[in-house]
Short mmCIF file of N, CA and C in Angstrom, two decimals:
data_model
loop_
_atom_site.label_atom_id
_atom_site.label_comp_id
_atom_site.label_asym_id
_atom_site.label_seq_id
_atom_site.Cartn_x
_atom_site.Cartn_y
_atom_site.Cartn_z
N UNK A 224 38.43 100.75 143.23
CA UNK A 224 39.78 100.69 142.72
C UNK A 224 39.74 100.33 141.24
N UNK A 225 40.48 100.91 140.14
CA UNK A 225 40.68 100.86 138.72
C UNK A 225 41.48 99.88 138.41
N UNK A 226 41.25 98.99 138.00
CA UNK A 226 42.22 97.89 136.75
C UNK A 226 43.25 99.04 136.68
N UNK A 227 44.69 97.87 136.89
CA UNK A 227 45.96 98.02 136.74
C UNK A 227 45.87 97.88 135.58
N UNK A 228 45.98 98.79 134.22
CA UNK A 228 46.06 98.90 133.03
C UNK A 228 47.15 98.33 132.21
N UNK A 229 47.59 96.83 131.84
CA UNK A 229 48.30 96.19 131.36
C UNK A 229 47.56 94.72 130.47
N UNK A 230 48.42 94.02 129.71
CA UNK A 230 47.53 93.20 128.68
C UNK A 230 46.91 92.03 129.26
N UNK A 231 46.12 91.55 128.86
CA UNK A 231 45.24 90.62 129.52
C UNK A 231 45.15 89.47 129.11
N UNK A 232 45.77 88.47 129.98
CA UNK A 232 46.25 86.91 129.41
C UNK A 232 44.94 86.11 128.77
N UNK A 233 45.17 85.46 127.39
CA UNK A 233 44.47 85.21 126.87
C UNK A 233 44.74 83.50 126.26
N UNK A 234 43.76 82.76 126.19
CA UNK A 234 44.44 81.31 125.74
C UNK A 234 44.92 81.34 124.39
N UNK A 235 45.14 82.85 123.26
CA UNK A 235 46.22 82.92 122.34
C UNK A 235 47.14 83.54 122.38
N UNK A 236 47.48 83.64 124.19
CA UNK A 236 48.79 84.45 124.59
C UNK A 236 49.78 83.13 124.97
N UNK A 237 49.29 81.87 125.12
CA UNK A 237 49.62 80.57 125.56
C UNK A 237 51.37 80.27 125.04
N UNK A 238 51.51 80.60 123.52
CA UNK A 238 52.73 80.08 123.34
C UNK A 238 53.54 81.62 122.82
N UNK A 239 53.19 82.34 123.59
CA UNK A 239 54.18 83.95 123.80
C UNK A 239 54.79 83.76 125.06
N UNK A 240 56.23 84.33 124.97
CA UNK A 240 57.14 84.36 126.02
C UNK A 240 56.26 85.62 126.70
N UNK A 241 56.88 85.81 128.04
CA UNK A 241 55.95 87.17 129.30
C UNK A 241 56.72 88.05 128.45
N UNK A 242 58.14 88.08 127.78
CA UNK A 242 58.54 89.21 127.13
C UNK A 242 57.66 89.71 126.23
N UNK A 243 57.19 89.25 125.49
CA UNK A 243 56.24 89.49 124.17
C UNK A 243 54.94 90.34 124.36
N UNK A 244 54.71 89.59 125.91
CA UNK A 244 53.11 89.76 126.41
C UNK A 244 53.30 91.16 126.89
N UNK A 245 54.38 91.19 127.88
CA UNK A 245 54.57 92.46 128.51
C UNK A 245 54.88 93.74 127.77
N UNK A 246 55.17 93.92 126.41
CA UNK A 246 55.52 95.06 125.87
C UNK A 246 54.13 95.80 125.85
N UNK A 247 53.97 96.93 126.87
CA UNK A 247 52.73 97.29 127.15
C UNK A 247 53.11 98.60 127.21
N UNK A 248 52.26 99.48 127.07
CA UNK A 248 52.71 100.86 127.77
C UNK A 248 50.93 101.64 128.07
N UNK A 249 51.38 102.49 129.00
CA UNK A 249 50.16 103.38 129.74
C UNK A 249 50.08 104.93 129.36
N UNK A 250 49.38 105.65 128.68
CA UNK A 250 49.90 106.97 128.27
C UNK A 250 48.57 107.34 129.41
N UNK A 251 48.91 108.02 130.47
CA UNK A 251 47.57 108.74 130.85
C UNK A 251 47.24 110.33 131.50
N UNK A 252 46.88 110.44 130.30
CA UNK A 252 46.23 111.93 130.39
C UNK A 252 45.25 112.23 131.96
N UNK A 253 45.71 114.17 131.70
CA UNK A 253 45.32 114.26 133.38
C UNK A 253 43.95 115.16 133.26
N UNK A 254 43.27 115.72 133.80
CA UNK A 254 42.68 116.97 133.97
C UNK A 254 41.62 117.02 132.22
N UNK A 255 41.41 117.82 132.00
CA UNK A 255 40.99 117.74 130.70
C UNK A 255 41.36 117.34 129.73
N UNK A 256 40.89 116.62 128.67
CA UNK A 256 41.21 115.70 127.84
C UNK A 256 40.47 116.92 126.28
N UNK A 257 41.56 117.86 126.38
CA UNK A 257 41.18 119.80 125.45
C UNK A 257 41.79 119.51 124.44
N UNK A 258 41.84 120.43 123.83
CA UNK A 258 42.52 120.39 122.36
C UNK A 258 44.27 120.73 122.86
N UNK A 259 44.66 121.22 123.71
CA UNK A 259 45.52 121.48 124.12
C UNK A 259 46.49 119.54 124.48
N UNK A 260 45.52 119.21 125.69
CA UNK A 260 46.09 117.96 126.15
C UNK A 260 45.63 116.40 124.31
N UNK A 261 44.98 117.25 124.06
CA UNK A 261 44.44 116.62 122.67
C UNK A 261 45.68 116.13 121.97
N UNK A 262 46.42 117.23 121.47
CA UNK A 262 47.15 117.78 120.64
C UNK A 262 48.51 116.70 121.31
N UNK A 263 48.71 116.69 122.96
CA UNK A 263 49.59 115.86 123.28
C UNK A 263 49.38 114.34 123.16
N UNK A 264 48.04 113.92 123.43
CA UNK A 264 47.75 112.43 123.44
C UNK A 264 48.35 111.89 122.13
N UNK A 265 48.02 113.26 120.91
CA UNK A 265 48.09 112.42 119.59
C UNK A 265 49.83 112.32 119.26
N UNK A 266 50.61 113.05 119.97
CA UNK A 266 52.08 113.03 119.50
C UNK A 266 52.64 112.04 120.23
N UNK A 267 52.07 111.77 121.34
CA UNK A 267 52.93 110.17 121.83
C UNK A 267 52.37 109.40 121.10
N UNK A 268 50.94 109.20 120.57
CA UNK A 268 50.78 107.82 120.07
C UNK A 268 51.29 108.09 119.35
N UNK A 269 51.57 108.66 118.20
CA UNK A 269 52.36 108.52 116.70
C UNK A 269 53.76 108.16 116.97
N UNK A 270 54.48 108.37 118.35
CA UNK A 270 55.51 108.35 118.93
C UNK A 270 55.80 106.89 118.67
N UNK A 271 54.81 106.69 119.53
CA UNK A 271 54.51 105.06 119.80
C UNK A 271 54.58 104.14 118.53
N UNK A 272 54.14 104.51 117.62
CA UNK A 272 54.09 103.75 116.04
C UNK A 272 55.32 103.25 116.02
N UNK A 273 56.63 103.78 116.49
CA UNK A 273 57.58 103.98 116.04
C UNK A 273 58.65 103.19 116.91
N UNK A 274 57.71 102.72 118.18
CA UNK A 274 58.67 101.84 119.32
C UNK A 274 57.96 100.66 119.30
N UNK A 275 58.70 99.49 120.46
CA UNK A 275 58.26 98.42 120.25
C UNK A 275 56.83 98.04 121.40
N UNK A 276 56.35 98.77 121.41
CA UNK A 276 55.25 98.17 122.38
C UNK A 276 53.84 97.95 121.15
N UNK A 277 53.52 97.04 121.70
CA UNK A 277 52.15 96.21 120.81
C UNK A 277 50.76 96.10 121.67
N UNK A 278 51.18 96.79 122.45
CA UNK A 278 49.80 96.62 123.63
C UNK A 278 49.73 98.37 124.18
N UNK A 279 48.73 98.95 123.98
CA UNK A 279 48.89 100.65 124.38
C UNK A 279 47.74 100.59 124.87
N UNK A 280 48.04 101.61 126.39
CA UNK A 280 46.67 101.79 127.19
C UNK A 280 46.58 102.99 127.09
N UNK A 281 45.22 103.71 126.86
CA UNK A 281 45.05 105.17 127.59
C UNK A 281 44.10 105.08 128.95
N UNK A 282 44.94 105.50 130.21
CA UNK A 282 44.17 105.36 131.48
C UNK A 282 43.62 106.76 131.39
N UNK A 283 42.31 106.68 131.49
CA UNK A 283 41.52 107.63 131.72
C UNK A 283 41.12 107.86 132.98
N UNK A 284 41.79 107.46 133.80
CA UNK A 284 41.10 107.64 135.27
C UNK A 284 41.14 108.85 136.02
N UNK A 285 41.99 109.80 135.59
CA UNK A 285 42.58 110.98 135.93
C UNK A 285 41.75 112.14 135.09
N UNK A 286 41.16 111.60 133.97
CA UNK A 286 40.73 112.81 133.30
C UNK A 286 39.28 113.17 133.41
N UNK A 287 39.46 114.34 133.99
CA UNK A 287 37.56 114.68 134.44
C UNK A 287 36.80 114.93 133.37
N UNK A 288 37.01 115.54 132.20
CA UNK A 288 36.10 116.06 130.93
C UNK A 288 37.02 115.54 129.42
N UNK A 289 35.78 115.22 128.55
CA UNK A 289 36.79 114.92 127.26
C UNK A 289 35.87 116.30 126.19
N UNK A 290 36.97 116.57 125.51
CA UNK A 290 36.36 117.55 124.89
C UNK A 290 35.82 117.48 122.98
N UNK A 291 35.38 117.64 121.93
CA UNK A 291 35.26 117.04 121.35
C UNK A 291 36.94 116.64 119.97
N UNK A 292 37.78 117.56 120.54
CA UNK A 292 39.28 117.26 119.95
C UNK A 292 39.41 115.90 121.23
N UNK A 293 39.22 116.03 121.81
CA UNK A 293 39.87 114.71 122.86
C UNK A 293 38.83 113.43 122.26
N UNK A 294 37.56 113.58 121.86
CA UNK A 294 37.25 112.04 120.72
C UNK A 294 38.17 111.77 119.84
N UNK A 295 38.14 113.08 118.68
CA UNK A 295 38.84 113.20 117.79
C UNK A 295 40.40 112.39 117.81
N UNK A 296 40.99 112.31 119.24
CA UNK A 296 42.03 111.93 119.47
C UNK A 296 41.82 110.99 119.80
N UNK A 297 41.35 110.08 120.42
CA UNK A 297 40.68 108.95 121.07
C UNK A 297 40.52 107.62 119.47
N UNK A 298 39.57 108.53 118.60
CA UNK A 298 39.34 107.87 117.22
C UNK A 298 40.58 107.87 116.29
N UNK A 299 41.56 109.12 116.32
CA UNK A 299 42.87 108.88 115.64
C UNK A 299 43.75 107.86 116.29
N UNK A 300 43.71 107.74 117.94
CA UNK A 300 45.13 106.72 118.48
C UNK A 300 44.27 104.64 117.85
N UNK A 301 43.07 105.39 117.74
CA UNK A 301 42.70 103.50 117.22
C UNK A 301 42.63 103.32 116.16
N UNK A 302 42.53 104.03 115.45
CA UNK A 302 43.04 104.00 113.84
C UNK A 302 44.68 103.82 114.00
N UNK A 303 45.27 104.32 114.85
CA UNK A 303 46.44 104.17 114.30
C UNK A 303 47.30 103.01 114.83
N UNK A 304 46.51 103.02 115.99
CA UNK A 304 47.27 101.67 116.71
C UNK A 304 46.56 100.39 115.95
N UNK A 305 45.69 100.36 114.80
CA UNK A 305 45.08 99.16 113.86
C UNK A 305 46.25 99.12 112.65
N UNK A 306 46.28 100.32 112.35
CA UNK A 306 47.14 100.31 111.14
C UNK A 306 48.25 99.72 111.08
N UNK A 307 48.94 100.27 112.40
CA UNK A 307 50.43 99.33 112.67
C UNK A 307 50.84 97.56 113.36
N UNK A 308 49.31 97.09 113.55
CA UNK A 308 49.18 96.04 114.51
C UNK A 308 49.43 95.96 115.89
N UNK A 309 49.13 96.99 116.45
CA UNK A 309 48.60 97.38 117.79
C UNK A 309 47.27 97.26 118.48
N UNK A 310 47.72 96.89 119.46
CA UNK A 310 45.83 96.98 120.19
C UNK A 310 45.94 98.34 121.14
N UNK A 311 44.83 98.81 120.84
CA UNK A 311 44.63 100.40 121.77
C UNK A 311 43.55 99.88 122.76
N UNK A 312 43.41 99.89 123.97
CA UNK A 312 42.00 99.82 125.17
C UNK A 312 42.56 101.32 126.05
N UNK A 313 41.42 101.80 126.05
CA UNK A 313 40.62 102.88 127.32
C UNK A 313 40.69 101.96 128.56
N UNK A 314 40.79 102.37 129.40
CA UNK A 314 40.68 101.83 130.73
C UNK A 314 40.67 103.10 131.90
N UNK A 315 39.95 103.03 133.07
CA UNK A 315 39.31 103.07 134.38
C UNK A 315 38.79 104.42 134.23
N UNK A 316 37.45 104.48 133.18
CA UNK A 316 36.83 105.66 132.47
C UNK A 316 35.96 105.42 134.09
N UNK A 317 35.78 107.39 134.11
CA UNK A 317 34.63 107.71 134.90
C UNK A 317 33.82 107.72 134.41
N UNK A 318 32.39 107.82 135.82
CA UNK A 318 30.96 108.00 135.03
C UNK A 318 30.89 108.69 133.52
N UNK A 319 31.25 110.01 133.90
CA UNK A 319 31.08 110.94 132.56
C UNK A 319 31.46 110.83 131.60
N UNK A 320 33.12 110.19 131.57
CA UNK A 320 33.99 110.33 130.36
C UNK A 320 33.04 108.96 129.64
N UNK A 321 32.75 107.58 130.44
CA UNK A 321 31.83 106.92 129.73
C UNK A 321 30.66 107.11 129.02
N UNK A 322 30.01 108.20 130.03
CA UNK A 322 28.96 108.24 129.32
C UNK A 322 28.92 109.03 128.08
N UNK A 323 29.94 109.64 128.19
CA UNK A 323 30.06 110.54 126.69
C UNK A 323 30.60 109.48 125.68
N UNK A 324 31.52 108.76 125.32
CA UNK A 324 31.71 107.55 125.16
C UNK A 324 30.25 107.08 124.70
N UNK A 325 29.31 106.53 125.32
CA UNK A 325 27.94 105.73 125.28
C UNK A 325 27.48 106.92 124.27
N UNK A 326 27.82 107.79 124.75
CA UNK A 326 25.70 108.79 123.99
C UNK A 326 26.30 109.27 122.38
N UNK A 327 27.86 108.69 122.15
CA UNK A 327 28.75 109.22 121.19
C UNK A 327 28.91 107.64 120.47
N UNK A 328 28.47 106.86 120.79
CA UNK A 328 28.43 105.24 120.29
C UNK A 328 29.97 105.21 120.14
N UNK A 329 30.78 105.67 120.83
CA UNK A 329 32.52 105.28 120.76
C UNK A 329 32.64 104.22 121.59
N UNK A 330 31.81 103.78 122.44
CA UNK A 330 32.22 102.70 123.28
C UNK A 330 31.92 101.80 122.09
N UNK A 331 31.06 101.21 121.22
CA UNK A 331 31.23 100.65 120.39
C UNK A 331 32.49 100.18 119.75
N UNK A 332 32.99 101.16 119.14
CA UNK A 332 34.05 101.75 118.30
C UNK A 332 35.51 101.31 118.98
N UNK A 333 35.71 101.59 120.50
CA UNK A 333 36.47 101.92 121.45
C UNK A 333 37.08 100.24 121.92
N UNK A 334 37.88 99.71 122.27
CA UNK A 334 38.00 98.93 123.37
C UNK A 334 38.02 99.31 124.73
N UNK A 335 37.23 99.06 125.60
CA UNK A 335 36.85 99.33 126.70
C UNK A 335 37.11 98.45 128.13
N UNK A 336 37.86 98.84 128.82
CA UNK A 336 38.58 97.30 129.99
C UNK A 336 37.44 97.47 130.73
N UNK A 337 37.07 96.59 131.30
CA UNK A 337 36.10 97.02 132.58
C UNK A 337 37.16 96.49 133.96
N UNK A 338 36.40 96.92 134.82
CA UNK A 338 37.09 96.70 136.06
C UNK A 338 37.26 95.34 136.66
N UNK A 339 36.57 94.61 135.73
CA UNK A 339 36.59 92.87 136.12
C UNK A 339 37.90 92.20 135.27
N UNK A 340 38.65 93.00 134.64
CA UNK A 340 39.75 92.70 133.55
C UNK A 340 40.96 92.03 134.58
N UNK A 341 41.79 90.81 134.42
CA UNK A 341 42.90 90.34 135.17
C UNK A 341 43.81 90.96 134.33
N UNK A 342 44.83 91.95 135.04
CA UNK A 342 46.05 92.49 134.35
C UNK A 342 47.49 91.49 134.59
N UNK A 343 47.96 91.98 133.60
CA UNK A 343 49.20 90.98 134.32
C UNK A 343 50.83 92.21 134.48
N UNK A 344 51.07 92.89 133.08
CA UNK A 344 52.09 93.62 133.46
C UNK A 344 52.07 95.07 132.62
N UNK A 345 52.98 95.70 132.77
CA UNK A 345 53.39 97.03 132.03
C UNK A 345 54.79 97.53 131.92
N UNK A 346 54.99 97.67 131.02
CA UNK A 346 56.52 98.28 130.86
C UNK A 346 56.98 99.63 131.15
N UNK A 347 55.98 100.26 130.14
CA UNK A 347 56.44 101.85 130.88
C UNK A 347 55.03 102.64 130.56
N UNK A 348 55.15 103.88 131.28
CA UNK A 348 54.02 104.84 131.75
C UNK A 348 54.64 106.37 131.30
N UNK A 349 53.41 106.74 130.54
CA UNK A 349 53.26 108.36 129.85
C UNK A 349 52.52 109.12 130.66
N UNK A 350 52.85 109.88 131.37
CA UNK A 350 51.79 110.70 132.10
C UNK A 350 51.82 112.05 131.48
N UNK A 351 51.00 112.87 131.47
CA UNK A 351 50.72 114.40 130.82
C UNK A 351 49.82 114.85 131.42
#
């Protein structure tokens, strides 16, 4: 079973109201992660710049192949979710999509949830 993809209580989440904590959102791509579904990941996050959530997940659990526009997109939503003071995490990556990830040193690069992560909430969900 995959981590419920939401922010993860921290002892400098201590004097934030659950409102604050909870502004979370889940964008998760389905099926191939192409220049096609590429092209969509990157127009919600820029979307996103623009609303109030401060915590953005991409659940990868759904997506069987990433293609090399789907890094490309992967490396634009964390650049952009830095720029605006956002945190971006990947979460409930398969074997493959990780290991491409690993042999691409993006897990480095990447925030990465593992499945040992305590979630607490989410506001709203992007599916494509």
């Amino acid at each position: 079973m995959g981590v419920n993809p939401c922010i993860l209580a921290d002892s400098q989440d201590t004097h934030r109201s659950r409102e604050e904590i909870c502004m979370n959102v889940v964008i998760q791509p389905q099926g191939n992660l192409d220049l096609k579904a590429s092209a969509m990941l990157q127009q919600n996050i820029a979307r996103l710049a623009w609303e109030k959530y401060n915590r953005w997940f991409i659940d990868l659990g759904e997506v069987t192949t990433v293609s090399h526009s789907g890094l490309i997109a992967l490396i634009t939503a964390n650049q952009l979710a830095k720029k605006t003071g956002r945190r971006l995490s990947l979460c409930n990556l398969k074997g493959s999509v990780m290991y491409l990830l690993e042999i691409t040193e993006l897990d480095r690069l990447l925030d990465i949830l593992s499945d040992d992560d305590e979630p607490m909430g989410v506001v709203d969900k992007i599916v494509f």
